[in-house]
Coordinates of C-alpha atoms in Angstrom, one line a residue:
M3 CA -30.7 -39.2 -14.2
L4 CA -30.0 -41.6 -17.1
K5 CA -33.2 -43.4 -16.5
Q6 CA -35.1 -40.2 -17.2
L7 CA -33.9 -40.2 -20.8
R8 CA -36.3 -42.2 -23.0
A9 CA -34.1 -43.1 -25.9
E10 CA -31.2 -45.5 -25.5
H11 CA -28.9 -43.4 -27.7
N12 CA -29.5 -40.4 -25.5
R13 CA -28.7 -42.5 -22.4
L14 CA -25.4 -43.6 -24.0
G15 CA -24.5 -40.1 -25.2
F16 CA -25.3 -38.5 -21.9
A17 CA -23.3 -41.1 -20.0
L18 CA -20.3 -40.5 -22.2
Q19 CA -20.7 -36.7 -21.7
L20 CA -20.5 -37.3 -17.9
C21 CA -17.4 -39.5 -18.3
C22 CA -15.7 -36.9 -20.4
L23 CA -16.4 -34.1 -18.0
R24 CA -15.3 -36.2 -15.0
Y25 CA -12.1 -37.7 -16.4
L26 CA -11.0 -35.2 -19.1
G27 CA -12.5 -32.0 -17.6
F28 CA -14.1 -31.0 -20.9
F29 CA -16.5 -32.1 -23.6
P30 CA -14.8 -33.3 -26.8
E31 CA -16.4 -32.2 -30.0
E32 CA -18.9 -34.7 -31.4
L33 CA -17.9 -37.3 -28.7
Q34 CA -14.8 -38.3 -30.7
L35 CA -13.6 -40.9 -28.2
P36 CA -11.7 -44.1 -28.4
E37 CA -13.8 -47.1 -29.5
A38 CA -12.8 -48.9 -26.3
V39 CA -14.3 -46.2 -24.1
I40 CA -17.5 -46.1 -26.0
N41 CA -17.7 -49.9 -25.9
Y42 CA -17.0 -50.0 -22.2
V43 CA -19.7 -47.4 -21.3
A44 CA -22.2 -49.1 -23.6
Q45 CA -21.5 -52.4 -22.0
Q46 CA -22.0 -51.0 -18.5
L47 CA -25.4 -49.6 -19.6
Q48 CA -26.3 -52.9 -21.4
L49 CA -26.6 -50.9 -24.7
I50 CA -25.0 -51.4 -28.1
P51 CA -22.3 -48.9 -29.0
E52 CA -23.7 -48.4 -32.5
L53 CA -26.5 -46.4 -30.9
L54 CA -24.1 -43.5 -30.6
V55 CA -24.5 -42.5 -34.2
F56 CA -28.1 -41.4 -33.4
Y57 CA -27.0 -39.2 -30.4
G58 CA -27.5 -35.5 -30.9
Q59 CA -29.7 -35.6 -33.9
R60 CA -31.2 -32.5 -32.5
S61 CA -28.5 -29.9 -32.2
S62 CA -29.8 -28.8 -28.8
T63 CA -29.6 -32.3 -27.3
Q64 CA -25.8 -32.3 -26.7
R65 CA -25.8 -28.8 -25.4
E66 CA -28.7 -29.6 -23.0
H67 CA -26.9 -32.7 -21.8
Q68 CA -23.7 -30.7 -21.3
R69 CA -25.5 -28.2 -19.2
K70 CA -27.1 -30.9 -17.1
S71 CA -23.7 -32.7 -16.7
K72 CA -22.1 -29.6 -15.2
H73 CA -24.8 -29.6 -12.5
Y74 CA -24.8 -33.3 -11.9

């Protein structure tokens, strides 16, 4: 599913949404996560963590990804 997302920042943001749902059971607001978590997930995807600042520029992006995460 991640490969279907064109932009790298969306792949990182969506992956973090999935991790939050799986391990925390909820989606934190604005993906306020420890830097170590963001760095780890970014490294696993071979992306740079700084891309996260561009995630959710469209307000509907995070909501759409949350909806997809619930059905993943």
